[in-house]
PDB file of C-alpha atoms in Angstrom:
ATOM      1  CA  MET P   1       6.828 -29.362  -4.001  1.00  0.00           C
ATOM      2  CA  LYS P   2       7.041 -25.620  -4.525  1.00  0.00           C
ATOM      3  CA  ILE P   3      10.250 -24.084  -5.883  1.00  0.00           C
ATOM      4  CA  GLU P   4      10.768 -21.876  -2.810  1.00  0.00           C
ATOM      5  CA  THR P   5      10.520 -24.960  -0.550  1.00  0.00           C
ATOM      6  CA  LYS P   6      13.156 -26.790  -2.599  1.00  0.00           C
ATOM      7  CA  VAL P   7      15.444 -23.740  -2.511  1.00  0.00           C
ATOM      8  CA  CYS P   8      15.111 -23.431   1.277  1.00  0.00           C
ATOM      9  CA  GLU P   9      15.790 -27.132   1.810  1.00  0.00           C
ATOM     10  CA  LYS P  10      18.911 -26.845  -0.366  1.00  0.00           C
ATOM     11  CA  LEU P  11      20.057 -23.817   1.670  1.00  0.00           C
ATOM     12  CA  LEU P  12      19.450 -25.762   4.889  1.00  0.00           C
ATOM     13  CA  ARG P  13      21.455 -28.760   3.660  1.00  0.00           C
ATOM     14  CA  ASP P  14      24.304 -26.462   2.664  1.00  0.00           C
ATOM     15  CA  LYS P  15      24.049 -24.744   6.083  1.00  0.00           C
ATOM     16  CA  VAL P  16      23.580 -21.367   4.427  1.00  0.00           C
ATOM     17  CA  ILE P  17      20.542 -20.661   6.608  1.00  0.00           C
ATOM     18  CA  GLN P  18      19.308 -21.862  10.010  1.00  0.00           C
ATOM     19  CA  GLU P  19      16.101 -23.823  10.591  1.00  0.00           C
ATOM     20  CA  GLU P  20      14.470 -20.846  12.361  1.00  0.00           C
ATOM     21  CA  GLU P  21      15.096 -18.676   9.288  1.00  0.00           C
ATOM     22  CA  LYS P  22      13.442 -21.106   6.872  1.00  0.00           C
ATOM     23  CA  ASP P  23       9.857 -19.797   7.092  1.00  0.00           C
ATOM     24  CA  ILE P  24      10.866 -16.151   6.660  1.00  0.00           C
ATOM     25  CA  ILE P  25      13.120 -16.848   3.686  1.00  0.00           C
ATOM     26  CA  GLN P  26      10.549 -19.170   2.099  1.00  0.00           C
ATOM     27  CA  TYR P  27       7.888 -16.467   2.454  1.00  0.00           C
ATOM     28  CA  GLY P  28      10.236 -13.871   0.939  1.00  0.00           C
ATOM     29  CA  LEU P  29      11.075 -16.118  -2.024  1.00  0.00           C
ATOM     30  CA  HIS P  30       7.394 -16.825  -2.598  1.00  0.00           C
ATOM     31  CA  GLN P  31       6.429 -13.155  -2.522  1.00  0.00           C
ATOM     32  CA  GLY P  32       9.357 -12.282  -4.777  1.00  0.00           C
ATOM     33  CA  GLY P  33       8.264 -14.940  -7.247  1.00  0.00           C
ATOM     34  CA  MET P  34       4.701 -13.649  -7.296  1.00  0.00           C
ATOM     35  CA  LEU P  35       5.955 -10.097  -7.833  1.00  0.00           C
ATOM     36  CA  PHE P  36       8.127 -11.278 -10.733  1.00  0.00           C
ATOM     37  CA  VAL P  37       5.154 -13.046 -12.356  1.00  0.00           C
ATOM     38  CA  ASN P  38       3.002  -9.912 -11.945  1.00  0.00           C
ATOM     39  CA  ILE P  39       5.693  -7.691 -13.476  1.00  0.00           C
ATOM     40  CA  CYS P  40       6.121 -10.044 -16.451  1.00  0.00           C
ATOM     41  CA  THR P  41       2.357 -10.155 -16.981  1.00  0.00           C
ATOM     42  CA  LEU P  42       2.149  -6.372 -16.789  1.00  0.00           C
ATOM     43  CA  MET P  43       4.891  -5.876 -19.372  1.00  0.00           C
ATOM     44  CA  ILE P  44       3.282  -8.438 -21.722  1.00  0.00           C
ATOM     45  CA  VAL P  45      -0.054  -6.622 -21.414  1.00  0.00           C
ATOM     46  CA  CYS P  46       1.567  -3.204 -21.986  1.00  0.00           C
ATOM     47  CA  THR P  47       3.582  -4.427 -24.971  1.00  0.00           C
ATOM     48  CA  THR P  48       0.438  -5.940 -26.495  1.00  0.00           C
ATOM     49  CA  ILE P  49      -1.513  -2.713 -26.047  1.00  0.00           C
ATOM     50  CA  GLY P  50       1.432  -0.663 -27.279  1.00  0.00           C
ATOM     51  CA  CYS P  51       2.363   1.222 -24.117  1.00  0.00           C
ATOM     52  CA  ALA P  52       5.453  -0.551 -22.771  1.00  0.00           C
ATOM     53  CA  THR P  53       7.013   2.754 -21.656  1.00  0.00           C
ATOM     54  CA  GLN P  54       3.984   3.618 -19.571  1.00  0.00           C
ATOM     55  CA  GLY P  55       4.120   0.106 -18.132  1.00  0.00           C
ATOM     56  CA  PHE P  56       7.604   0.847 -16.856  1.00  0.00           C
ATOM     57  CA  TRP P  57       6.469   4.101 -15.239  1.00  0.00           C
ATOM     58  CA  PHE P  58       3.504   2.313 -13.691  1.00  0.00           C
ATOM     59  CA  LEU P  59       5.922  -0.061 -11.970  1.00  0.00           C
ATOM     60  CA  VAL P  60       7.951   2.892 -10.703  1.00  0.00           C
ATOM     61  CA  TYR P  61       4.978   4.766  -9.261  1.00  0.00           C
ATOM     62  CA  PHE P  62       2.399   2.144  -8.304  1.00  0.00           C
ATOM     63  CA  TRP P  63       4.266  -0.804  -6.830  1.00  0.00           C
ATOM     64  CA  PRO P  64       6.123   1.066  -4.038  1.00  0.00           C
ATOM     65  CA  LEU P  65       2.726   2.389  -2.918  1.00  0.00           C
ATOM     66  CA  ARG P  66       1.118  -1.042  -3.147  1.00  0.00           C
ATOM     67  CA  ILE P  67       3.877  -2.671  -1.107  1.00  0.00           C
ATOM     68  CA  TYR P  68       3.777  -0.194   1.797  1.00  0.00           C
ATOM     69  CA  ALA P  69       0.224   1.191   1.673  1.00  0.00           C
ATOM     70  CA  GLY P  70      -1.520  -2.182   1.830  1.00  0.00           C
ATOM     71  CA  GLY P  71      -5.206  -2.328   0.978  1.00  0.00           C
ATOM     72  CA  TYR P  72      -7.504  -5.013  -0.366  1.00  0.00           C
ATOM     73  CA  HIS P  73      -6.108  -8.484  -0.946  1.00  0.00           C
ATOM     74  CA  ALA P  74      -8.097 -11.331  -2.471  1.00  0.00           C
ATOM     75  CA  ASP P  75      -8.685 -14.503  -0.462  1.00  0.00           C
ATOM     76  CA  THR P  76      -6.544 -16.646  -2.767  1.00  0.00           C
ATOM     77  CA  GLU P  77      -3.371 -15.985  -4.746  1.00  0.00           C
ATOM     78  CA  LYS P  78      -4.977 -16.979  -8.054  1.00  0.00           C
ATOM     79  CA  LYS P  79      -7.864 -14.587  -7.471  1.00  0.00           C
ATOM     80  CA  CYS P  80      -5.396 -11.876  -6.475  1.00  0.00           C
ATOM     81  CA  TYR P  81      -3.347 -12.476  -9.637  1.00  0.00           C
ATOM     82  CA  PHE P  82      -6.351 -12.286 -11.959  1.00  0.00           C
ATOM     83  CA  LEU P  83      -7.773  -9.206 -10.221  1.00  0.00           C
ATOM     84  CA  SER P  84      -4.384  -7.476 -10.424  1.00  0.00           C
ATOM     85  CA  THR P  85      -4.046  -8.337 -14.111  1.00  0.00           C
ATOM     86  CA  PHE P  86      -7.598  -7.153 -14.846  1.00  0.00           C
ATOM     87  CA  SER P  87      -7.084  -3.842 -13.000  1.00  0.00           C
ATOM     88  CA  GLU P  88      -3.781  -3.225 -14.807  1.00  0.00           C
ATOM     89  CA  ILE P  89      -5.385  -3.913 -18.185  1.00  0.00           C
ATOM     90  CA  ALA P  90      -8.166  -1.479 -17.272  1.00  0.00           C
ATOM     91  CA  ILE P  91      -5.632   1.201 -16.263  1.00  0.00           C
ATOM     92  CA  PHE P  92      -3.702   0.956 -19.535  1.00  0.00           C
ATOM     93  CA  LEU P  93      -6.816   0.828 -21.672  1.00  0.00           C
ATOM     94  CA  ILE P  94      -7.892   4.070 -19.990  1.00  0.00           C
ATOM     95  CA  ALA P  95      -4.431   5.585 -20.537  1.00  0.00           C
ATOM     96  CA  HIS P  96      -4.424   4.450 -24.157  1.00  0.00           C
ATOM     97  CA  PHE P  97      -7.914   5.487 -25.216  1.00  0.00           C
ATOM     98  CA  PHE P  98      -8.922   8.318 -22.861  1.00  0.00           C
ATOM     99  CA  ASP P  99      -7.599  11.769 -23.772  1.00  0.00           C
ATOM    100  CA  PHE P 100      -6.402  13.439 -20.568  1.00  0.00           C
ATOM    101  CA  THR P 101      -5.961  17.201 -20.825  1.00  0.00           C
ATOM    102  CA  ARG P 102      -4.216  19.514 -18.402  1.00  0.00           C
ATOM    103  CA  GLY P 103      -6.485  21.649 -16.236  1.00  0.00           C
ATOM    104  CA  ILE P 104      -7.455  22.501 -12.687  1.00  0.00           C
ATOM    105  CA  GLU P 105      -9.664  19.395 -12.554  1.00  0.00           C
ATOM    106  CA  ILE P 106      -6.679  17.093 -13.061  1.00  0.00           C
ATOM    107  CA  ILE P 107      -4.719  18.874 -10.327  1.00  0.00           C
ATOM    108  CA  LEU P 108      -7.644  18.696  -7.874  1.00  0.00           C
ATOM    109  CA  ILE P 109      -8.271  15.012  -8.616  1.00  0.00           C
ATOM    110  CA  THR P 110      -4.587  14.196  -8.097  1.00  0.00           C
ATOM    111  CA  LEU P 111      -4.467  16.096  -4.792  1.00  0.00           C
ATOM    112  CA  THR P 112      -7.655  14.388  -3.606  1.00  0.00           C
ATOM    113  CA  LEU P 113      -6.258  10.950  -4.397  1.00  0.00           C
ATOM    114  CA  MET P 114      -3.029  11.757  -2.554  1.00  0.00           C
ATOM    115  CA  VAL P 115      -4.989  12.862   0.527  1.00  0.00           C
ATOM    116  CA  ILE P 116      -7.046   9.639   0.464  1.00  0.00           C
ATOM    117  CA  ILE P 117      -3.888   7.534   0.259  1.00  0.00           C
ATOM    118  CA  PHE P 118      -2.206   9.583   3.008  1.00  0.00           C
ATOM    119  CA  LEU P 119      -5.164   9.241   5.394  1.00  0.00           C
ATOM    120  CA  MET P 120      -5.891   5.552   4.785  1.00  0.00           C
ATOM    121  CA  THR P 121      -2.396   4.097   4.978  1.00  0.00           C
ATOM    122  CA  PRO P 122      -0.942   1.821   6.066  1.00  0.00           C
ATOM    123  CA  GLN P 123      -3.860  -0.598   5.844  1.00  0.00           C
ATOM    124  CA  ASP P 124      -3.462  -4.164   7.023  1.00  0.00           C
ATOM    125  CA  THR P 125      -5.718  -7.154   6.486  1.00  0.00           C
ATOM    126  CA  GLU P 126      -7.197  -9.932   8.588  1.00  0.00           C
ATOM    127  CA  ASN P 127      -4.499 -12.294   7.318  1.00  0.00           C
ATOM    128  CA  ARG P 128      -1.624  -9.858   7.885  1.00  0.00           C
ATOM    129  CA  ARG P 129      -1.966  -7.597  10.905  1.00  0.00           C
ATOM    130  CA  LEU P 130       0.707  -4.933  11.370  1.00  0.00           C
ATOM    131  CA  SER P 131       2.235  -4.122  14.721  1.00  0.00           C
ATOM    132  CA  ASP P 132       2.345  -0.484  15.862  1.00  0.00           C
ATOM    133  CA  LYS P 133       6.046  -0.381  14.980  1.00  0.00           C
ATOM    134  CA  GLU P 134       5.394  -1.767  11.487  1.00  0.00           C
ATOM    135  CA  LYS P 135       2.594   0.766  10.964  1.00  0.00           C
ATOM    136  CA  THR P 136       4.944   3.611  11.875  1.00  0.00           C
ATOM    137  CA  VAL P 137       7.649   2.357   9.507  1.00  0.00           C
ATOM    138  CA  TYR P 138       5.210   1.738   6.654  1.00  0.00           C
ATOM    139  CA  LYS P 139       3.574   5.136   7.151  1.00  0.00           C
ATOM    140  CA  LYS P 140       6.935   6.881   6.793  1.00  0.00           C
ATOM    141  CA  LYS P 141       7.699   4.919   3.630  1.00  0.00           C
ATOM    142  CA  VAL P 142       4.290   5.727   2.124  1.00  0.00           C
ATOM    143  CA  ASN P 143       4.823   9.425   2.906  1.00  0.00           C
ATOM    144  CA  LYS P 144       8.199   9.368   1.158  1.00  0.00           C
ATOM    145  CA  VAL P 145       6.652   7.719  -1.900  1.00  0.00           C
ATOM    146  CA  LEU P 146       3.884  10.355  -1.929  1.00  0.00           C
ATOM    147  CA  VAL P 147       6.464  13.155  -1.763  1.00  0.00           C
ATOM    148  CA  PHE P 148       8.190  11.523  -4.748  1.00  0.00           C
ATOM    149  CA  HIS P 149       4.808  11.440  -6.517  1.00  0.00           C
ATOM    150  CA  VAL P 150       4.152  15.123  -5.805  1.00  0.00           C
ATOM    151  CA  ILE P 151       7.552  16.234  -7.085  1.00  0.00           C
ATOM    152  CA  SER P 152       7.319  13.990 -10.158  1.00  0.00           C
ATOM    153  CA  PHE P 153       3.770  15.023 -10.969  1.00  0.00           C
ATOM    154  CA  VAL P 154       4.550  18.754 -10.722  1.00  0.00           C
ATOM    155  CA  MET P 155       7.657  18.428 -12.905  1.00  0.00           C
ATOM    156  CA  MET P 156       6.002  16.210 -15.528  1.00  0.00           C
ATOM    157  CA  TYR P 157       2.862  18.359 -15.538  1.00  0.00           C
ATOM    158  CA  LEU P 158       4.811  21.597 -16.058  1.00  0.00           C
ATOM    159  CA  ILE P 159       6.791  20.215 -18.994  1.00  0.00           C
ATOM    160  CA  ASP P 160       3.673  18.367 -20.226  1.00  0.00           C
ATOM    161  CA  LYS P 161       5.069  14.840 -20.165  1.00  0.00           C
ATOM    162  CA  LYS P 162       1.567  13.441 -20.422  1.00  0.00           C
ATOM    163  CA  GLU P 163       2.637   9.796 -20.675  1.00  0.00           C
ATOM    164  CA  ILE P 164       4.153  10.097 -17.198  1.00  0.00           C
ATOM    165  CA  TRP P 165       1.869  12.446 -15.248  1.00  0.00           C
ATOM    166  CA  GLU P 166      -1.245  10.566 -16.336  1.00  0.00           C
ATOM    167  CA  ILE P 167       0.319   7.302 -15.129  1.00  0.00           C
ATOM    168  CA  ILE P 168       1.019   8.947 -11.759  1.00  0.00           C
ATOM    169  CA  LEU P 169      -2.645   9.984 -11.636  1.00  0.00           C
ATOM    170  CA  LEU P 170      -3.921   6.545 -12.641  1.00  0.00           C
ATOM    171  CA  SER P 171      -1.548   4.811 -10.219  1.00  0.00           C
ATOM    172  CA  GLN P 172      -2.950   6.873  -7.381  1.00  0.00           C
ATOM    173  CA  ALA P 173      -6.528   6.258  -8.556  1.00  0.00           C
ATOM    174  CA  LEU P 174      -5.959   2.493  -8.494  1.00  0.00           C
ATOM    175  CA  MET P 175      -4.253   2.669  -5.092  1.00  0.00           C
ATOM    176  CA  ALA P 176      -7.048   4.777  -3.599  1.00  0.00           C
ATOM    177  CA  PHE P 177      -9.635   2.341  -4.995  1.00  0.00           C
ATOM    178  CA  ILE P 178      -7.790  -0.640  -3.468  1.00  0.00           C
ATOM    179  CA  LEU P 179      -7.626   1.118  -0.096  1.00  0.00           C
ATOM    180  CA  ILE P 180     -11.323   2.017  -0.133  1.00  0.00           C
ATOM    181  CA  ILE P 181     -12.331  -1.549  -1.073  1.00  0.00           C
ATOM    182  CA  GLY P 182     -10.005  -2.900   1.624  1.00  0.00           C
ATOM    183  CA  HIS P 183     -11.548  -0.583   4.214  1.00  0.00           C
ATOM    184  CA  MET P 184     -15.063  -1.635   3.218  1.00  0.00           C
ATOM    185  CA  LYS P 185     -14.076  -5.313   3.441  1.00  0.00           C
ATOM    186  CA  GLU P 186     -12.729  -4.780   6.962  1.00  0.00           C
ATOM    187  CA  ILE P 187     -15.980  -3.062   8.019  1.00  0.00           C
ATOM    188  CA  LEU P 188     -18.060  -5.957   6.651  1.00  0.00           C
ATOM    189  CA  LYS P 189     -15.801  -8.502   8.382  1.00  0.00           C
ATOM    190  CA  SER P 190     -16.110  -6.597  11.640  1.00  0.00           C
ATOM    191  CA  LYS P 191     -19.922  -6.569  11.387  1.00  0.00           C
ATOM    192  CA  GLU P 192     -19.978 -10.282  10.577  1.00  0.00           C
ATOM    193  CA  ASN P 193     -17.843 -11.000  13.657  1.00  0.00           C
ATOM    194  CA  GLU P 194     -20.100  -8.834  15.827  1.00  0.00           C
ATOM    195  CA  ASN P 195     -23.191 -10.639  14.554  1.00  0.00           C
ATOM    196  CA  ALA P 196     -21.549 -14.028  15.146  1.00  0.00           C
ATOM    197  CA  THR P 197     -20.631 -12.995  18.705  1.00  0.00           C
ATOM    198  CA  THR P 198     -24.152 -11.736  19.360  1.00  0.00           C
ATOM    199  CA  LYS P 199     -25.699 -14.996  18.126  1.00  0.00           C
ATOM    200  CA  ALA P 200     -23.270 -17.008  20.228  1.00  0.00           C
ATOM    201  CA  CYS P 201     -24.327 -15.068  23.310  1.00  0.00           C
TER     202      CYS P 201
END
């Protein structure tokens, strides 16, 4: 039996929650547990590579976007975990070994990534469709996070805090990539459904 199920059953027995609240709370505990595992994995990876500080800033800038922007999700939790870990390792290897230098190219790339994220969010999936109300709320939250990114990037860029502005850039690059892959997956799913419907007819 999963830990979140045991916790919910204990809360039910103690009459802390109602039966109709069980599924929502169980889902929240599960998602919170997965997030905790991902954060611990990230910090272990960053500490091993020698960039624990950048790992912290990655959490600050990437995860709020990931939560509200949506994008590609793997079909299973294990696959999602390993893909997330692999992408994070790739991001920090790039940050560690690639020498970013300030210039107009960096500014243009950052602006382009922000526009992609702005235009493609929020993005739901086949397993988690958002209502119009949820889309409106998530869109506002994504916009606020992007404003925070813009302000942070400009400030860190002007004072040349490279370890922070490059993480903002890489966070946006990863988020844009996830959104593009998610969009492509939805297009393929849509075509598969159309073909299945056509064959059925």
